[in-house]
Amino acid sequence: MSSRKKLLLKIIILGDSGVGKTCLMNQYVNRKFSTQYKATIGADFLTKEVCIDDRNVTMQIWDTAGLERFQSLGVAFYRGADCCALVFDVTSAKSFDNLDSWREEFLIQASPRDPNRFPFVVLGNKFDYPQDQHEVTAKRAEAWCANKFNIPYFPTSARENLNVEQAFLTVSRKALEQDPVADPYSDFSTNIRLEDNPPSGGDSCAC
């Protein structure tokens, strides 16, 4: 008999400021895209109810600040994460080069039992931009992912809703394969919020 117990997955989105983290979250959860810019303060989250492989799942998706002055808060937000989406801007080689530090800092702060098997996914956002503006090729991104224990890679566009759902579902499935699965009784009130208003374009949404 298929299990119908509801599970909670905590998903962290990491990457430099301006790569489109908030846009990706809003596109996936609300099917909305905005060009409004507002830097995320600390972190915020949205939730989405989905059915994955006949399992009822509540995704708690955390949109974190990409600014250096907030990175010291990471331990509070990374704790208890089930999976992580690393985001870079395909038109910014620097944002891609910084993926190493984002991944390493997350693993230090979150302290998963098996860092090599922890579920990551990489999103190369703003793929809808003209090819002559792309500074990071798919081949380069895929090579990096292969070198990090075969992390799945998706070229994405928050504006065009390209591969956004596929990326979140892929990393969620990888998380559900872990043992134990996410705690269905986690209290949402234990999560820390640094602003009272819901997120509205926390990264540059020209993506």
Backbone as numpy.savetxt, mean C-alpha at the origin, in Angstrom:
# Nx Ny Nz CAx CAy CAz Cx Cy Cz
-17.04 -27.48 3.96 -17.90 -26.28 3.96 -17.02 -25.04 3.96
-17.36 -24.04 3.18 -16.56 -22.84 3.08 -16.72 -22.00 4.35
-15.62 -21.47 4.83 -15.66 -20.62 6.02 -16.20 -19.24 5.67
-17.10 -18.73 6.57 -17.66 -17.41 6.35 -17.25 -16.45 7.46
-16.29 -16.84 8.29 -15.83 -15.95 9.35 -15.14 -14.75 8.74
-15.52 -13.57 9.22 -14.94 -12.35 8.66 -13.53 -12.14 9.19
-12.64 -11.81 8.30 -11.24 -11.58 8.65 -10.90 -10.11 8.46
-9.95 -9.64 9.24 -9.46 -8.27 9.10 -8.02 -8.29 8.60
-7.75 -7.59 7.51 -6.39 -7.44 6.99 -5.97 -5.99 7.11
-4.84 -5.78 7.74 -4.28 -4.43 7.84 -3.21 -4.28 6.76
-3.46 -3.36 5.83 -2.58 -3.13 4.69 -1.94 -1.76 4.82
-0.62 -1.71 4.75 0.12 -0.44 4.84 0.58 -0.03 3.44
0.39 1.25 3.10 0.88 1.77 1.84 2.05 2.69 2.13
3.22 2.39 1.53 4.43 3.16 1.78 5.02 3.68 0.48
5.73 4.79 0.58 6.40 5.37 -0.57 6.63 6.85 -0.35
7.43 7.44 -1.22 7.75 8.86 -1.11 6.51 9.73 -1.22
6.62 10.94 -0.71 5.55 11.91 -0.85 5.34 12.24 -2.33
4.08 12.26 -2.76 3.77 12.64 -4.13 3.68 11.51 -5.13
3.88 10.26 -4.69 3.83 9.15 -5.66 2.39 8.70 -5.96
1.44 9.15 -5.12 0.05 8.82 -5.38 -0.56 7.79 -4.45
-0.05 7.67 -3.23 -0.55 6.65 -2.30 -2.02 6.87 -1.96
-2.37 8.11 -1.62 -3.75 8.41 -1.27 -4.67 8.23 -2.47
-4.20 8.62 -3.64 -5.00 8.45 -4.85 -5.32 6.98 -5.10
-4.33 6.13 -4.93 -4.54 4.70 -5.13 -5.54 4.14 -4.13
-5.41 4.55 -2.86 -6.34 4.08 -1.84 -7.76 4.55 -2.15
-7.92 5.83 -2.48 -9.25 6.36 -2.77 -9.85 5.75 -4.03
-9.02 5.48 -5.02 -9.52 4.84 -6.23 -10.02 3.43 -5.92
-9.27 2.70 -5.13 -9.65 1.32 -4.83 -10.89 1.26 -3.93
-10.92 2.09 -2.88 -12.01 2.01 -1.91 -13.26 2.74 -2.39
-13.08 3.96 -2.93 -14.22 4.81 -3.26 -14.48 4.98 -4.75
-13.61 4.41 -5.58 -13.73 4.59 -7.04 -13.72 6.08 -7.41
-12.88 6.83 -6.71 -12.80 8.27 -6.96 -11.36 8.68 -7.20
-11.17 9.69 -8.03 -9.85 10.25 -8.27 -9.93 11.76 -8.18
-8.98 12.37 -7.49 -8.96 13.82 -7.33 -7.57 14.35 -7.60
-7.51 15.53 -8.19 -6.22 16.17 -8.43 -5.85 17.10 -7.28
-6.69 17.17 -6.26 -6.41 18.03 -5.11 -5.21 17.51 -4.34
-4.35 18.41 -3.91 -3.17 18.00 -3.15 -3.35 18.39 -1.68
-3.12 17.42 -0.82 -3.10 17.66 0.62 -2.19 16.62 1.24
-1.09 17.04 1.82 -0.15 16.08 2.39 -0.77 15.35 3.57
-0.62 14.04 3.58 -1.12 13.24 4.69 -0.32 13.55 5.95
-1.03 13.74 7.07 -0.39 14.04 8.35 -0.33 12.74 9.14
0.86 12.17 9.25 1.01 10.91 9.98 0.47 9.74 9.19
-0.81 9.44 9.39 -1.45 8.34 8.66 -2.96 8.43 8.81
-3.65 7.82 7.91 -5.09 7.69 7.98 -5.46 6.38 7.30
-6.71 5.94 7.49 -7.07 4.68 6.85 -8.50 4.70 6.36
-8.76 3.84 5.38 -10.11 3.56 4.90 -10.32 2.05 4.97
-11.57 1.64 5.00 -11.87 0.22 5.03 -12.71 -0.18 3.82
-12.57 -1.44 3.43 -13.32 -1.98 2.30 -13.66 -3.43 2.58
-14.93 -3.77 2.39 -15.39 -5.15 2.57 -15.30 -5.88 1.23
-14.62 -7.01 1.22 -14.48 -7.78 -0.02 -14.63 -9.26 0.29
-14.86 -10.03 -0.76 -14.86 -11.49 -0.65 -13.71 -12.02 -1.49
-12.76 -12.67 -0.82 -11.58 -13.19 -1.50 -11.55 -14.70 -1.35
-11.67 -15.38 -2.47 -11.64 -16.85 -2.45 -12.62 -17.41 -1.43
-13.84 -16.90 -1.45 -14.94 -17.36 -0.61 -14.74 -17.02 0.86
-13.88 -16.03 1.15 -13.69 -15.57 2.52 -14.08 -14.10 2.61
-14.87 -13.76 3.63 -15.27 -12.38 3.85 -14.14 -11.64 4.55
-13.67 -10.59 3.93 -12.49 -9.88 4.42 -12.79 -8.39 4.56
-12.40 -7.82 5.68 -12.41 -6.37 5.85 -10.98 -5.88 5.68
-10.75 -5.13 4.62 -9.44 -4.51 4.41 -9.38 -3.19 5.17
-8.37 -3.05 5.98 -8.10 -1.78 6.66 -6.82 -1.23 6.01
-7.00 -0.26 5.11 -5.89 0.22 4.29 -5.35 1.52 4.86
-4.10 1.48 5.29 -3.45 2.64 5.91 -2.63 3.42 4.90
-2.95 4.68 4.77 -2.24 5.62 3.91 -1.28 6.40 4.79
0.01 6.20 4.59 1.01 6.82 5.47 1.71 7.99 4.80
2.18 8.91 5.62 2.88 10.08 5.11 4.21 9.68 4.50
4.56 10.31 3.38 5.84 10.04 2.74 6.91 11.02 3.14
6.54 11.99 3.99 7.51 13.01 4.40 8.41 12.49 5.51
9.68 12.84 5.44 10.67 12.30 6.37 10.34 12.60 7.82
9.73 13.76 8.08 9.51 14.14 9.48 8.48 13.26 10.17
7.73 12.48 9.40 6.74 11.59 10.01 7.20 10.14 10.05
8.36 9.83 9.48 8.76 8.43 9.37 9.06 7.81 10.73
9.42 8.62 11.74 9.69 8.09 13.07 8.43 7.55 13.73
7.26 7.91 13.20 6.01 7.41 13.76 5.66 6.02 13.23
6.49 5.51 12.34 6.17 4.27 11.64 5.83 3.11 12.54
6.54 2.96 13.66 6.33 1.79 14.51 4.89 1.71 14.98
4.26 2.86 15.24 2.88 2.88 15.72 1.91 2.40 14.65
2.21 2.71 13.39 1.30 2.37 12.31 1.60 1.01 11.69
2.86 0.60 11.68 3.24 -0.66 11.05 2.89 -1.87 11.90
2.81 -1.68 13.22 2.56 -2.80 14.13 1.26 -3.51 13.77
1.32 -4.82 13.64 0.13 -5.60 13.34 -0.23 -5.65 11.87
0.63 -5.10 11.00 0.33 -5.12 9.57 0.38 -6.55 9.03
-0.55 -6.85 8.13 -0.59 -8.17 7.50 0.09 -8.19 6.14
0.17 -7.02 5.50 0.83 -6.92 4.20 1.15 -5.45 3.93
1.93 -5.22 2.87 2.41 -3.87 2.61 2.51 -3.62 1.10
2.02 -2.45 0.68 2.14 -2.03 -0.71 3.20 -0.94 -0.80
4.25 -1.19 -1.57 5.31 -0.21 -1.79 5.03 0.51 -3.11
4.96 1.84 -3.05 4.56 2.62 -4.22 5.69 3.56 -4.65
5.94 3.58 -5.97 6.86 4.58 -6.52 6.20 5.20 -7.74
6.77 6.29 -8.19 6.29 7.03 -9.36 7.20 6.67 -10.54
6.62 6.10 -11.59 7.44 5.65 -12.73 8.15 6.82 -13.41
7.72 8.06 -13.16 8.38 9.22 -13.75 9.45 9.79 -12.81
9.71 9.11 -11.69 10.70 9.58 -10.71 11.61 8.44 -10.30
12.83 8.43 -10.83 13.79 7.39 -10.47 14.13 7.43 -8.99
14.13 8.63 -8.41 14.45 8.77 -6.99 13.43 8.02 -6.14
12.14 8.13 -6.48 11.12 7.45 -5.68 11.28 5.93 -5.78
11.77 5.45 -6.91 12.03 4.02 -7.06 13.26 3.62 -6.25
14.31 4.41 -6.31 15.54 4.11 -5.56 15.27 4.05 -4.06
14.27 4.80 -3.59 13.96 4.85 -2.15 13.15 3.65 -1.67
12.72 2.78 -2.58 11.94 1.62 -2.15 12.72 0.74 -1.18
14.03 0.63 -1.41 14.85 -0.18 -0.50 14.73 0.29 0.94
14.86 1.61 1.14 14.81 2.14 2.50 13.41 2.01 3.10
12.38 2.18 2.27 11.02 2.02 2.79 10.79 0.57 3.24
11.22 -0.36 2.42 11.03 -1.77 2.75 11.83 -2.15 4.00
13.07 -1.74 4.04 13.93 -2.09 5.18 13.41 -1.49 6.48
12.97 -0.22 6.43 12.45 0.43 7.63 11.17 -0.25 8.10
10.33 -0.63 7.15 9.10 -1.32 7.53 9.42 -2.63 8.25
10.33 -3.41 7.69 10.66 -4.71 8.29 11.27 -4.54 9.68
12.05 -3.47 9.86 12.63 -3.20 11.18 11.54 -2.86 12.19
10.63 -1.95 11.79 9.60 -1.48 12.71 8.51 -2.52 12.95
8.08 -3.21 11.89 6.99 -4.17 12.02 7.44 -5.49 12.64
8.71 -5.85 12.43 9.30 -7.07 12.98 8.46 -8.32 12.72
8.18 -8.62 11.44 7.43 -9.85 11.14 8.24 -11.08 11.50
7.54 -12.18 11.72 8.22 -13.43 12.12 9.18 -13.91 11.04
8.78 -13.78 9.78 9.62 -14.23 8.67 9.70 -13.11 7.64
10.69 -12.22 7.75 10.77 -11.08 6.84 10.83 -11.47 5.37
11.44 -12.60 5.06 11.58 -13.02 3.67 10.26 -13.45 3.04
9.31 -13.84 3.87 8.02 -14.30 3.37 6.90 -13.28 3.59
7.25 -12.14 4.18 6.19 -11.16 4.46 5.57 -10.67 3.14
4.24 -10.56 3.06 3.58 -10.20 1.80 3.75 -8.72 1.42
4.50 -8.48 0.36 4.65 -7.16 -0.23 4.08 -7.18 -1.64
3.75 -6.00 -2.15 3.46 -5.81 -3.56 4.04 -4.45 -3.93
4.53 -4.31 -5.16 5.10 -3.04 -5.61 4.21 -2.46 -6.71
3.88 -1.19 -6.57 3.04 -0.48 -7.53 3.86 0.63 -8.18
4.03 0.56 -9.49 4.68 1.64 -10.23 3.61 2.58 -10.75
3.31 3.63 -9.98 2.17 4.48 -10.28 2.48 5.54 -11.34
1.42 6.17 -11.84 1.46 7.19 -12.89 1.88 6.60 -14.24
1.53 5.33 -14.44 1.90 4.65 -15.67 1.19 5.25 -16.89
0.12 6.01 -16.65 -0.60 6.64 -17.76 0.15 7.83 -18.35
1.19 8.30 -17.67 1.99 9.41 -18.20 2.69 8.98 -19.49
2.99 9.93 -20.37 3.67 9.59 -21.63 4.96 8.82 -21.38
5.22 7.85 -22.24 6.38 6.98 -22.07 7.69 7.75 -22.00
7.78 8.87 -22.70 9.04 9.62 -22.68 9.29 10.29 -21.33
8.29 10.27 -20.44 8.48 10.81 -19.09 8.82 9.73 -18.07
8.75 8.47 -18.50 9.04 7.38 -17.58 10.55 7.27 -17.34
10.94 7.32 -16.07 12.35 7.17 -15.71 12.67 5.77 -15.21
11.64 4.97 -14.96 11.83 3.61 -14.46 11.10 2.64 -15.38
11.83 1.74 -16.00 11.22 0.77 -16.91 10.62 -0.39 -16.12
9.68 -1.08 -16.75 9.09 -2.26 -16.13 10.15 -3.32 -15.86
11.10 -3.46 -16.79 12.17 -4.45 -16.63 12.99 -4.18 -15.38
13.30 -2.90 -15.14 14.09 -2.55 -13.95 13.29 -2.82 -12.68
12.01 -2.46 -12.68 11.18 -2.68 -11.51 11.00 -4.18 -11.23
10.78 -4.94 -12.28 10.59 -6.39 -12.12 11.86 -7.06 -11.61
13.02 -6.56 -12.06 14.29 -7.13 -11.59 14.47 -6.87 -10.10
14.11 -5.65 -9.65 14.20 -5.33 -8.23 13.29 -6.25 -7.42
12.07 -6.42 -7.89 11.11 -7.27 -7.19 11.58 -8.72 -7.13
12.16 -9.21 -8.23 12.65 -10.59 -8.27 13.76 -10.79 -7.26
14.57 -9.77 -7.07 15.69 -9.83 -6.13 15.23 -9.73 -4.68
13.98 -9.36 -4.46 13.43 -9.24 -3.10 12.40 -10.36 -2.89
12.81 -11.57 -3.19 11.98 -12.76 -2.94 10.70 -12.73 -3.78
10.85 -12.26 -5.03 9.77 -12.32 -6.02 8.50 -11.58 -5.58
8.67 -10.33 -5.21 7.52 -9.49 -4.91 6.73 -9.24 -6.19
5.41 -9.37 -6.17 4.62 -9.05 -7.37 4.73 -7.57 -7.73
4.80 -7.28 -9.03 4.88 -5.89 -9.50 3.72 -5.57 -10.41
3.13 -4.39 -10.21 2.03 -3.92 -11.05 2.28 -2.47 -11.48
2.33 -2.20 -12.78 2.30 -0.81 -13.24 0.87 -0.32 -13.04
0.70 0.82 -12.36 -0.64 1.28 -12.01 -0.86 2.73 -12.43
-2.12 3.06 -12.51 -2.55 4.45 -12.70 -3.77 4.67 -11.84
-3.65 5.52 -10.82 -4.81 5.85 -10.00 -5.83 6.63 -10.83
-5.34 7.44 -11.75 -6.24 8.24 -12.59 -7.11 7.34 -13.49
-6.47 6.35 -14.12 -7.17 5.48 -15.07 -7.66 4.18 -14.44
-7.42 4.02 -13.15 -7.79 2.78 -12.43 -7.16 1.56 -13.09
-5.89 1.67 -13.44 -5.15 0.59 -14.08 -4.48 -0.29 -13.03
-4.89 -1.55 -12.98 -4.27 -2.57 -12.11 -4.38 -2.26 -10.62
-5.21 -1.31 -10.23 -5.31 -0.94 -8.81 -5.96 -2.07 -8.01
-7.12 -2.53 -8.47 -7.79 -3.61 -7.76 -6.96 -4.88 -7.76
-6.35 -5.19 -8.90 -5.53 -6.40 -8.99 -4.38 -6.39 -7.99
-3.76 -5.23 -7.82 -2.62 -5.12 -6.89 -3.06 -5.37 -5.45
-4.16 -4.73 -5.03 -4.62 -4.91 -3.65 -5.12 -6.33 -3.40
-5.79 -6.91 -4.37 -6.26 -8.29 -4.19 -5.10 -9.27 -4.14
-4.07 -9.03 -4.93 -2.90 -9.92 -4.94 -2.20 -9.93 -3.59
-1.93 -8.75 -3.05 -1.22 -8.71 -1.77 -2.11 -9.23 -0.64
-3.43 -9.05 -0.76 -4.34 -9.58 0.25 -4.36 -11.10 0.23
-4.36 -11.67 -0.96 -4.32 -13.13 -1.07 -3.02 -13.68 -0.46
-1.91 -12.99 -0.71 -0.64 -13.43 -0.13 -0.70 -13.36 1.39
-1.36 -12.34 1.92 -1.49 -12.22 3.38 -2.36 -13.33 3.95
-3.43 -13.68 3.24 -4.32 -14.73 3.72 -3.67 -16.10 3.70
-2.61 -16.24 2.92 -1.87 -17.50 2.88 -0.96 -17.67 4.09
-0.72 -16.56 4.80 0.15 -16.63 5.97 -0.59 -17.28 7.13
0.17 -17.77 8.08 -0.41 -18.43 9.26 0.23 -17.84 10.50
-0.57 -17.28 11.46 -2.02 -17.26 11.45 -2.57 -16.14 10.57
-3.86 -16.23 10.24 -4.51 -15.18 9.46 -4.82 -14.01 10.36
-5.27 -12.91 9.72 -5.55 -11.69 10.46 -6.61 -11.93 11.54
-6.47 -11.24 12.65 -7.37 -11.36 13.78 -8.73 -10.75 13.45
-9.81 -11.55 13.43 -11.12 -11.01 13.08 -11.71 -10.14 14.17
-11.09 -10.12 15.37 -11.64 -9.36 16.47 -10.82 -8.12 16.80
-9.92 -7.73 15.90 -9.12 -6.54 16.13 -10.02 -5.34 16.32
-9.64 -4.47 17.25 -10.43 -3.29 17.57 -9.93 -2.12 16.74
-10.80 -1.59 15.88 -10.40 -0.47 15.02 -10.00 0.74 15.86
-10.55 0.86 17.09 -10.28 2.05 17.89 -8.86 2.09 18.42
-8.13 0.96 18.34 -6.76 0.96 18.83 -5.81 1.60 17.85
-6.25 1.83 16.61 -5.38 2.44 15.63 -5.28 3.94 15.87
-4.12 4.49 15.56 -3.83 5.89 15.85 -4.14 6.76 14.66
-4.89 7.85 14.89 -5.20 8.82 13.85 -4.67 10.17 14.28
-4.01 10.87 13.40 -3.42 12.16 13.72 -4.19 13.33 13.13
-5.31 13.06 12.47 -6.16 14.14 11.98 -7.60 13.69 12.04
-8.51 14.64 12.28 -9.90 14.32 12.47 -10.65 14.13 11.17
-10.17 14.75 10.09 -10.87 14.68 8.81 -10.43 13.46 8.02
-11.30 12.89 7.20 -10.90 11.77 6.35 -9.92 12.24 5.31
-9.12 11.33 4.73 -8.10 11.73 3.79 -8.70 12.30 2.52
-8.05 13.33 1.99 -8.51 13.91 0.73 -7.31 14.26 -0.11
-6.77 13.24 -0.76 -5.64 13.47 -1.66 -4.34 13.65 -0.94
-3.96 12.71 -0.07 -2.79 12.89 0.76 -1.50 12.98 0.01
-1.40 12.44 -1.18 -0.23 12.61 -2.00 -0.61 13.45 -3.21
0.37 13.84 -3.97 0.06 14.51 -5.22 -0.74 13.57 -6.09
-1.94 13.97 -6.45 -2.82 13.08 -7.19 -2.77 13.31 -8.68
-1.72 13.94 -9.15 -1.53 14.04 -10.60 -0.92 12.73 -11.06
-1.71 11.65 -10.89 -1.18 10.31 -11.08 -2.08 9.48 -11.95
